[in-house]
Amino acid sequence: MIHTPRTRLAGILALAVLAALAFVSIWTLLPPGPAPASAPADQFSAGRAFQHVQRIGSTVHVAGSPAAANVRDYIQQTLQGYGLQTQIQDAVGEDANDGDQFAMAHVHNVIGVLPGSASTGRVFAVAHYDSVQVSYGGNDDGAGVSSLLETARAMATGPRPRNDTVFVFTDAEEACLCGAEAFVSQDPLAADGGVVLNFESRGSSGPAIMFETSSNNANVVGVYASAVPYPVATSFAVEVYRRLPNDTDFTMYRLTGRFTGLNSAYIDGSPVYHSPEDRPSEMDRGSLQQDGANALALTRGFANADISTMSRPTGHDETYFPVLGTLIRYPGWLVWPFAALAVLAVGALAVVARRRRGVSYRRAAGGFGLALIPLVLSAVAAQLLWLVLVAIRSGYANMIDPWRPGFYRAGVVALVATVVLTWYALLRRRLGGWALAIGALGWLAVLGVLFAAFTPGGSYLAALPALAGAVGGIAALAMPPGRDVWRALPLAVGGAVAVVILAPTVMLFFPALGLATGAAAALFAAMLALAVLPLVESLYPTPESDRSQPALKTDGSDPAPKRRLRTALPALVAGALTIAFVVTGLAVDTFNTVRPAPAQLMYALDADTGKAQWVSIDSSPGSWTRRFVTHAGDVGAVFPVITNSAQVGPAEVANLPAPAAAVTSDTTSGRQRTLSLTVTPRRSVRLVYLEVEDATVTSATVDGRSLPSSALGKHFSVLFHAPPAAGLPVTLVVDATGPVRVRVMDGSDGLTGIPGFTPRPAGVGVEGSHESELVVVAATYQL
Ligand SMILES: [Zn+2]
């Protein structure tokens, strides 16, 4: 390409405009400022909601604890104060879907009903009030509970909505989603289904993202798009989330098939997730404002709509994504036409480039082959950067994202720019800028097709930038020669589509998968850079072969070294920025008492063998953890309540009694033995586990609830959270006449007092995990 000073300036100007557009795109995703406690009564106020957060997040309130009962009373009294009809559902919930472990819990859900004036169906606004055993749950799910309490207040003070609105504050979500399961399987209010709106938090900050929907979501997404003041949602998130091992209460509603609905959470600041640092003081009240304002608008929107047809999946899945503060959406059946159009448009660009610029198909094909390199290299480089950071700061090994990731994220973006600009500088002379641009857009089009086939909700991410980039490229090439300076305009318009789609994606992917999986954000950043290559070209000097001037200047000096430096300059600048960002990140993000390095430790005692072990899920334990664990090992076979141990070490035997298993009745008829027993912990515990070792269980009732057939059989086991204080009643029918061996264990929280335990030093904290600080005591009984 030949640059004149004017075309170069136009190109650089266009790049600057696109950079500004990228900032604006990201800016529009950021949470609003918190509304003060004095905000009008019909509006959502983070100032008011935060008072609930402070109350709920003042203590650890794991399911079954007195602190959880205290939170429950507070929720019920608050709802009653707003004039809602309330009740406590006292039930036993189960989770048959969590791998091979069948889990149950004794739960107490708080339910508040705001009756509608002419109900067309029920709207369920859901959040869980329990916390993880080591966490204050200020955000998770103090945010959801407080948002819904403030929502209930605003709705109760305004005109009565059309539909029945049911506020469900579930118990034991962290344990096994058992509160939600008990509600959907046993509460009469849930029998006819309805629309479910679930509110969660997996961090302390960032935009509240609507990340999960029921299937065939056109109708519910439509209400979201028109109702919420701060829409942040993408159909791609639904696809990504389905591939992650995470679950929320929403899963239990979805699995019944009776409910449709939406699931929202804010997810940045993930180091607090499930850890003792998840305190009210760590909450970004802007995130609470966005979460709650959207919750109120959504609940109101559904409460006032005709939802008679909405509680069943109807229509189709939509494609949707945020663009400059609004939600763009179109029906899923357009995914394939757009993907096909993108392929055709890139093909047309190749034809036009051949006619206008003599770019042979061979060269364009070469560009296509070579454009894969920056996509792959960007992702690889982002992962290598994380490995380097972990090597420098070992505490990162047990985190998915650092405490203050901002500079590192900027570093990843600069690293991607370095990769793309280096690749471009090395190849542009040999193949020409257009061949590389066509090849790059070709890959975006191919990705659009691959997404359409495997994750249709994400196809827009690649297909639309490819389509817009190719159309912009065709328009630029079609410009008459005298209008060269205007070539940047269609290129900028085409690039703008890539920017408004991909810049928010990069921004949302960083917290979604963390810097530990920075490859995802890096890949989307690389796609964005590749989509604007024809404008990137204006950063470079005109290649020698394209120049009409003689290679040697008249004074005899050789301009080649100078040009080589100018060719390398963009990549060098990006590389220098990468280093500057990463070094700043390392200086800014240091571990301290408030933001500690996570360390996970458990203690397991087998009363049968009289042996005890320290156990950690950390595969790269830090120096404090290494005082206890000495080598790689997995205790899952001996202590199944510890699901993913990685390191173990010998421990002193603590004076802790194993749970008792006492037979209360025992009858045999034929080959069937019916055995009733009570498993009674002899210390204060959070969970009880029972396993039948050598007989087939054909029927089982635990704490009054009979188990589904999927839970029965040869390797029967049940993990019970929040067991009754008087012991867990179990009735088993087994295919055996002789003695039956059962292994029982219980689990409590807190390692203080265990012999050999030394507290963490300053700067080392408790890792956010459902098993952190767990103390397990096991015994086997012959019954
Ligand atoms: Zn949660």
Coordinates of C-alpha atoms and ligand atoms in Angstrom, one line a residue, residues 128 130 132 139-141 173-174 199-202 247-248 273-274, ligand 1:
H128 CA -29.7 -17.8 48.9
D130 CA -26.5 -19.2 53.5
V132 CA -19.8 -20.9 52.8
N139 CA -21.4 -10.5 48.4
D140 CA -22.3 -14.2 48.0
D141 CA -25.1 -14.0 48.5
E173 CA -27.2 -23.4 48.3
E174 CA -23.5 -23.6 49.0
F199 CA -29.4 -13.3 41.8
E200 CA -25.9 -14.3 42.8
S201 CA -22.5 -13.0 43.2
R202 CA -19.1 -14.6 42.5
D247 CA -24.2 -24.3 39.5
T248 CA -26.6 -22.1 41.4
Y273 CA -15.3 -15.6 46.5
H274 CA -16.2 -18.1 49.3
Ligands
ZN1 ZN -23.7 -18.0 45.9

